Coordinates of N, CA and C and ligand atoms in Angstrom, one line a residue:
M1051 N -34.9 -86.3 43.4 CA -34.6 -85.0 44.1 C -33.9 -83.9 43.3
T1052 N -34.5 -82.8 43.3 CA -33.9 -81.8 42.5 C -32.6 -81.2 43.2
K1053 N -31.8 -80.5 42.5 CA -30.6 -79.8 43.1 C -31.0 -79.0 44.2
E1054 N -32.2 -78.1 43.9 CA -32.7 -77.1 44.9 C -33.1 -77.7 46.1
S1055 N -33.8 -78.9 45.9 CA -34.3 -79.7 47.3 C -33.3 -80.2 48.1
R1056 N -32.2 -80.6 47.4 CA -31.1 -80.9 48.2 C -30.4 -79.9 49.0
Y1057 N -30.3 -78.8 48.6 CA -29.9 -77.6 49.2 C -30.8 -77.3 50.1
E1058 N -32.2 -77.3 49.8 CA -33.1 -76.9 51.0 C -32.9 -77.8 52.2
S1059 N -32.8 -79.0 52.0 CA -32.6 -79.9 53.0 C -31.4 -79.7 53.9
L1060 N -30.3 -79.1 53.2 CA -29.1 -79.0 53.7 C -29.0 -77.7 54.9
L1061 N -30.1 -76.7 54.4 CA -30.1 -75.5 55.0 C -30.3 -75.6 56.7
P1062 N -31.4 -76.3 57.1 CA -31.7 -76.6 58.5 C -30.4 -77.0 59.2
Q1063 N -29.8 -78.1 58.4 CA -28.6 -78.5 59.2 C -27.3 -77.7 59.3
V1064 N -27.3 -76.7 58.2 CA -26.2 -75.6 58.5 C -26.6 -74.9 59.6
K1065 N -27.9 -74.4 59.7 CA -28.5 -73.5 60.8 C -28.2 -74.3 62.2
A1066 N -28.3 -75.6 62.2 CA -28.2 -76.2 63.5 C -26.9 -76.3 64.1
L1067 N -25.9 -76.7 62.8 CA -24.4 -76.6 63.1 C -23.8 -75.2 63.6
C1068 N -24.5 -74.1 63.2 CA -23.9 -72.9 63.1 C -24.4 -72.3 64.5
E1069 N -25.6 -72.4 64.9 CA -26.3 -72.1 66.0 C -25.5 -72.3 67.3
G1070 N -25.2 -71.1 67.9 CA -24.5 -71.2 69.3 C -23.0 -71.5 69.1
E1071 N -22.5 -71.5 67.8 CA -21.2 -71.7 67.7 C -20.5 -70.6 67.0
E1072 N -19.7 -70.0 67.8 CA -18.9 -68.6 67.5 C -17.7 -68.9 66.5
D1073 N -17.0 -70.0 66.6 CA -15.8 -70.2 66.0 C -16.0 -70.5 64.5
M1074 N -15.7 -69.4 63.6 CA -15.9 -69.6 62.1 C -15.2 -70.7 61.5
I1075 N -14.0 -70.8 62.1 CA -13.3 -72.1 61.5 C -13.8 -73.5 61.8
A1076 N -14.4 -73.6 62.9 CA -15.2 -74.9 63.1 C -16.4 -75.0 62.3
K1077 N -17.2 -73.9 62.1 CA -18.3 -73.8 61.1 C -17.8 -74.3 59.7
M1078 N -16.8 -73.7 59.3 CA -16.3 -73.9 57.9 C -16.0 -75.2 57.6
A1079 N -15.3 -75.9 58.7 CA -14.9 -77.3 58.7 C -16.2 -78.2 58.6
N1080 N -17.0 -78.0 59.3 CA -18.2 -78.8 59.1 C -19.3 -78.6 57.9
V1081 N -19.4 -77.3 57.6 CA -20.0 -76.8 56.4 C -19.4 -77.5 55.1
S1082 N -18.2 -77.4 55.0 CA -17.4 -77.9 53.9 C -17.7 -79.4 53.7
A1083 N -17.7 -80.2 54.9 CA -17.9 -81.5 55.0 C -19.3 -81.9 54.5
L1084 N -20.1 -81.3 55.0 CA -21.6 -81.3 54.7 C -21.8 -81.3 53.2
L1085 N -21.3 -80.2 52.6 CA -21.6 -80.0 51.2 C -20.9 -81.0 50.3
H1086 N -19.6 -81.3 50.7 CA -18.8 -82.2 49.9 C -19.4 -83.7 49.9
Q1087 N -20.1 -83.9 51.0 CA -20.6 -85.4 51.3 C -22.0 -85.3 50.4
E1088 N -22.7 -84.4 50.6 CA -24.1 -84.5 49.9 C -24.1 -84.3 48.4
F1089 N -23.1 -83.5 47.9 CA -23.0 -83.5 46.4 C -21.8 -84.1 45.6
G1090 N -20.9 -84.5 46.4 CA -19.7 -85.3 45.9 C -18.8 -84.3 44.9
F1091 N -18.6 -83.1 45.3 CA -18.0 -82.2 44.6 C -16.5 -82.6 44.6
W1092 N -15.6 -82.0 43.8 CA -14.2 -82.2 43.6 C -13.3 -81.7 44.8
W1093 N -13.8 -80.5 45.0 CA -13.1 -79.6 46.1 C -14.0 -78.8 46.6
T1094 N -14.2 -78.6 47.8 CA -15.2 -77.7 48.8 C -14.5 -77.2 49.8
G1095 N -14.5 -75.7 49.8 CA -13.7 -75.2 51.1 C -13.8 -73.8 50.9
F1096 N -13.1 -73.2 52.0 CA -13.1 -71.8 52.3 C -11.9 -71.2 52.2
Y1097 N -11.6 -69.9 51.9 CA -10.6 -69.1 51.9 C -10.8 -68.0 52.8
R1098 N -10.1 -67.6 53.7 CA -10.5 -66.4 54.6 C -9.5 -65.3 54.3
V1099 N -10.2 -64.1 54.3 CA -9.4 -62.8 54.2 C -8.6 -62.6 55.3
Q1100 N -7.3 -62.4 54.9 CA -6.2 -62.2 55.9 C -5.4 -61.1 55.3
G1101 N -5.6 -59.8 55.8 CA -4.8 -58.8 55.4 C -5.2 -58.6 53.9
D1102 N -4.0 -58.6 52.9 CA -4.3 -58.2 51.5 C -4.4 -59.6 50.8
E1103 N -4.7 -60.6 51.4 CA -4.8 -62.0 50.5 C -5.8 -62.9 51.1
L1104 N -6.2 -63.9 50.5 CA -7.0 -65.0 50.9 C -6.3 -66.1 51.3
L1105 N -6.4 -66.7 52.6 CA -5.6 -67.9 53.2 C -6.5 -69.1 53.2
L1106 N -5.9 -70.1 52.8 CA -6.6 -71.4 52.6 C -7.2 -71.6 54.1
G1107 N -8.4 -72.0 54.1 CA -9.3 -72.5 55.3 C -9.6 -73.9 55.3
P1108 N -10.7 -74.2 56.0 CA -11.2 -75.7 56.1 C -11.8 -76.2 54.6
F1109 N -11.2 -77.3 54.2 CA -11.8 -77.8 53.0 C -11.9 -79.2 53.1
Q1110 N -12.6 -79.8 51.9 CA -12.6 -81.3 51.7 C -11.9 -81.5 50.3
G1111 N -11.3 -82.4 50.1 CA -10.8 -82.5 48.7 C -9.3 -82.6 48.7
P1112 N -8.8 -82.5 47.6 CA -7.2 -82.5 47.1 C -6.5 -81.4 47.8
L1113 N -5.1 -81.5 47.8 CA -4.4 -80.3 48.5 C -4.6 -79.1 47.6
A1114 N -4.6 -77.7 48.1 CA -5.0 -76.6 47.4 C -3.9 -75.5 47.6
C1115 N -4.0 -74.5 46.8 CA -3.1 -73.3 47.0 C -3.6 -72.7 48.3
V1116 N -2.4 -72.1 48.9 CA -2.6 -71.5 50.2 C -2.9 -70.1 50.2
H1117 N -2.2 -69.3 49.4 CA -2.3 -67.9 49.3 C -2.9 -67.4 48.0
I1118 N -3.8 -66.7 47.9 CA -4.4 -66.0 46.6 C -4.7 -64.5 46.9
G1119 N -4.2 -63.8 45.8 CA -4.1 -62.2 46.1 C -5.5 -61.7 45.7
Y1120 N -5.6 -60.5 46.2 CA -6.7 -59.6 46.0 C -7.0 -59.7 44.5
G1121 N -8.3 -59.9 44.0 CA -8.2 -59.7 42.5 C -7.6 -60.8 41.6
R1122 N -7.2 -62.0 42.4 CA -6.3 -62.8 41.6 C -7.3 -64.2 41.4
G1123 N -7.2 -65.0 40.2 CA -8.3 -66.1 40.2 C -9.7 -65.8 40.1
V1124 N -10.3 -66.9 40.4 CA -11.8 -66.9 40.7 C -12.0 -66.4 42.1
C1125 N -11.2 -66.8 43.0 CA -11.7 -66.4 44.4 C -11.2 -65.1 44.6
G1126 N -10.2 -64.6 44.0 CA -9.8 -63.2 44.4 C -10.7 -62.1 43.5
T1127 N -11.3 -62.9 42.5 CA -12.2 -62.0 41.8 C -13.5 -61.6 42.6
A1128 N -14.1 -62.9 43.1 CA -15.2 -63.0 43.9 C -15.2 -61.8 45.2
W1129 N -14.1 -61.9 45.7 CA -13.8 -61.2 46.9 C -13.6 -59.6 46.4
K1130 N -12.9 -59.2 45.4 CA -12.7 -57.8 44.9 C -14.3 -57.3 44.3
D1131 N -15.0 -58.4 43.7 CA -16.3 -57.6 42.9 C -17.4 -57.8 43.9
E1132 N -17.2 -58.6 45.2 CA -18.1 -58.9 46.1 C -19.4 -59.4 45.5
R1133 N -19.2 -60.4 44.7 CA -20.3 -61.1 44.1 C -19.9 -62.6 43.8
T1134 N -21.1 -63.2 43.6 CA -20.8 -64.7 43.3 C -20.3 -64.8 42.0
V1135 N -19.2 -65.5 41.6 CA -18.8 -65.9 40.3 C -18.8 -67.4 40.0
V1136 N -19.8 -67.6 38.9 CA -20.0 -69.1 38.3 C -19.2 -69.0 37.1
V1137 N -18.2 -70.1 37.1 CA -17.4 -70.3 35.9 C -17.9 -71.7 35.3
P1138 N -18.3 -71.7 34.2 CA -18.9 -73.0 33.6 C -17.7 -73.7 32.9
D1139 N -16.7 -73.0 32.5 CA -15.4 -73.8 32.0 C -14.1 -73.0 32.5
V1140 N -13.4 -73.5 33.4 CA -12.1 -72.7 34.0 C -11.1 -72.3 32.9
E1141 N -11.1 -73.1 31.8 CA -10.3 -72.6 30.8 C -10.8 -71.3 30.1
D1142 N -11.9 -71.0 30.2 CA -12.4 -69.7 29.8 C -12.3 -68.7 30.6
F1143 N -11.8 -68.7 31.8 CA -11.6 -67.6 32.9 C -10.3 -67.2 32.9
P1144 N -10.0 -65.9 32.5 CA -8.7 -65.6 32.2 C -8.0 -65.4 33.9
G1145 N -6.9 -66.0 34.0 CA -6.4 -65.8 35.4 C -6.8 -66.9 36.4
H1146 N -7.4 -67.8 36.0 CA -7.9 -69.1 36.7 C -6.8 -69.6 37.4
I1147 N -6.9 -69.8 38.7 CA -5.8 -70.6 39.3 C -5.9 -72.1 39.5
A1148 N -5.2 -72.7 38.9 CA -5.5 -74.4 38.7 C -4.7 -75.1 39.9
C1149 N -5.4 -75.1 41.0 CA -4.8 -75.7 42.1 C -4.7 -77.2 41.7
S1150 N -5.8 -77.8 40.9 CA -6.0 -79.2 40.5 C -6.2 -79.2 39.1
S1151 N -5.5 -79.9 38.3 CA -5.8 -79.9 36.8 C -7.1 -80.6 36.6
E1152 N -7.7 -81.4 37.6 CA -9.0 -82.2 37.3 C -10.0 -81.2 37.4
S1153 N -9.8 -80.1 38.0 CA -11.0 -79.0 38.0 C -11.5 -78.5 36.7
R1154 N -12.9 -78.6 36.4 CA -13.3 -78.1 35.1 C -14.2 -76.9 35.1
S1155 N -15.0 -76.9 36.2 CA -16.0 -75.8 36.4 C -15.9 -75.4 38.0
E1156 N -16.5 -74.2 38.3 CA -16.2 -73.8 39.6 C -17.1 -72.7 40.0
I1157 N -17.6 -72.4 41.3 CA -18.3 -71.5 41.9 C -17.5 -70.7 43.0
V1158 N -17.7 -69.5 43.2 CA -17.0 -69.0 44.3 C -18.2 -67.9 44.8
V1159 N -18.3 -68.0 46.2 CA -19.4 -67.0 46.8 C -18.8 -66.5 48.0
P1160 N -19.0 -65.0 47.9 CA -18.4 -64.3 49.0 C -19.1 -64.5 50.3
M1161 N -18.4 -64.4 51.5 CA -19.1 -64.3 52.7 C -19.0 -63.1 53.2
K1162 N -20.1 -62.3 53.6 CA -19.8 -60.9 54.1 C -20.3 -61.0 55.6
K1163 N -19.6 -60.0 56.3 CA -19.8 -59.9 57.8 C -20.0 -58.2 57.9
D1164 N -21.0 -57.6 58.4 CA -21.1 -56.3 58.6 C -20.6 -55.6 57.3
G1165 N -21.1 -56.1 56.0 CA -21.0 -55.5 54.7 C -19.7 -55.7 54.2
R1166 N -18.7 -56.3 54.7 CA -17.3 -56.8 54.3 C -17.1 -58.2 54.0
V1167 N -16.5 -58.4 53.0 CA -16.1 -59.9 52.4 C -15.2 -60.4 53.6
V1168 N -15.5 -61.5 54.2 CA -14.5 -61.9 55.4 C -13.9 -63.3 54.8
A1169 N -14.5 -63.9 53.8 CA -14.1 -65.1 53.3 C -14.8 -65.5 51.9
V1170 N -14.3 -66.5 51.3 CA -14.9 -67.1 50.1 C -15.3 -68.5 50.2
L1171 N -16.5 -69.0 49.9 CA -16.6 -70.5 49.7 C -16.2 -70.7 48.2
D1172 N -15.5 -71.8 48.1 CA -15.1 -72.2 46.7 C -15.4 -73.6 46.5
I1173 N -16.1 -73.8 45.4 CA -16.4 -75.3 45.1 C -15.9 -75.5 43.5
D1174 N -15.2 -76.7 43.4 CA -14.7 -77.1 42.1 C -15.5 -78.4 41.7
S1175 N -15.8 -78.5 40.6 CA -16.2 -79.8 40.0 C -15.4 -80.4 38.9
R1176 N -15.4 -81.7 38.6 CA -14.6 -82.3 37.5 C -15.3 -82.4 36.3
E1177 N -16.5 -81.9 36.3 CA -17.4 -81.7 35.2 C -17.5 -80.2 34.6
L1178 N -17.7 -80.0 33.3 CA -18.2 -78.5 32.9 C -19.4 -78.3 33.2
S1179 N -19.7 -77.0 33.5 CA -21.1 -76.4 33.7 C -21.9 -77.0 34.8
T1180 N -21.1 -77.4 36.0 CA -21.8 -78.1 37.0 C -22.8 -76.9 37.8
F1181 N -22.3 -75.7 37.8 CA -22.9 -74.7 38.6 C -23.7 -73.6 37.8
D1182 N -24.9 -73.2 38.4 CA -25.7 -72.3 37.8 C -26.3 -71.4 38.9
E1183 N -27.4 -70.7 38.5 CA -28.2 -69.6 39.4 C -28.5 -70.2 40.6
V1184 N -29.2 -71.6 40.4 CA -29.5 -72.2 41.7 C -28.6 -72.6 42.7
D1185 N -27.4 -72.9 42.3 CA -26.1 -73.1 43.3 C -25.9 -71.6 43.8
A1186 N -25.8 -70.6 43.1 CA -25.5 -69.3 43.5 C -26.4 -68.9 44.7
R1187 N -27.6 -68.9 44.3 CA -28.8 -68.5 45.3 C -28.7 -69.3 46.5
C1188 N -28.6 -70.6 46.4 CA -28.7 -71.5 47.7 C -27.4 -71.4 48.4
L1189 N -26.2 -71.3 47.7 CA -25.1 -71.1 48.4 C -24.9 -69.9 49.3
E1190 N -25.5 -68.7 48.6 CA -25.4 -67.2 49.2 C -26.3 -67.4 50.5
Q1191 N -27.6 -68.1 50.5 CA -28.1 -68.3 51.8 C -27.4 -69.1 52.5
L1192 N -26.7 -70.1 52.3 CA -25.9 -70.7 53.1 C -25.0 -70.2 53.8
V1193 N -24.1 -69.2 53.0 CA -23.0 -68.4 53.8 C -23.5 -67.5 54.7
A1194 N -24.7 -66.9 54.4 CA -25.5 -65.9 55.2 C -25.8 -66.6 56.5
L1195 N -26.4 -67.8 56.4 CA -26.6 -68.4 57.7 C -25.5 -68.5 58.7
M1196 N -24.3 -68.8 58.0 CA -23.1 -69.0 58.8 C -22.6 -67.8 59.5
T1197 N -22.9 -66.7 58.9 CA -22.5 -65.5 59.5 C -23.8 -64.9 60.3
G1198 N -24.7 -65.6 60.4 CA -26.0 -65.1 61.2 C -26.6 -63.9 60.6
S1199 N -26.5 -63.8 59.2 CA -27.1 -62.6 58.6 C -28.3 -62.9 57.9
C1200 N -29.0 -64.0 58.1 CA -30.4 -64.2 57.6 C -31.2 -65.3 58.5
Ligands
LIG2536 N1 -9.4 -72.0 41.4 C1 -9.3 -71.0 42.4 C2 -8.2 -71.4 43.2 C3 -8.7 -72.1 44.5 S1 -8.8 -73.8 44.1 O1 -9.8 -74.0 43.0 C4 -9.1 -74.8 45.5 C5 -9.1 -69.7 41.8 O2 -9.0 -69.6 40.6 O3 -9.2 -68.7 42.6

């Protein structure tokens, strides 16, 4: 099964989990569990925009940093630039915030509602170069389903 087809099989499940559910934290909790179980990532979770920082939201995996400033780390950069950031090797990303020393590569996808970033989906891997444009495209679709914008 290709990575793309694994994501494709998750999308209807995400849709079903999110339909009729208004509470974003509940949706984030189930979606992080779904992704984490399917792919066996090291860390899978959400940070929500709260004022001028990102605040840790539902996640699966080891303990993580609670507050991340605008433009800081990979998460804050994805928020500021309003685009998905794929990091093949975290050591090559200036300002990367190492919540876990095990993390080697990372992807952060902004979630937008009414044109504004309201949260980011952050996924960490213990292997280098885990994420590419397939992950970016599929995860962008996934977060759009969560806000009901696709
Ligand atoms: N590495 C992230 C911080 C969050 S943890 O990976 C869970 C960053 O640089 O923003």
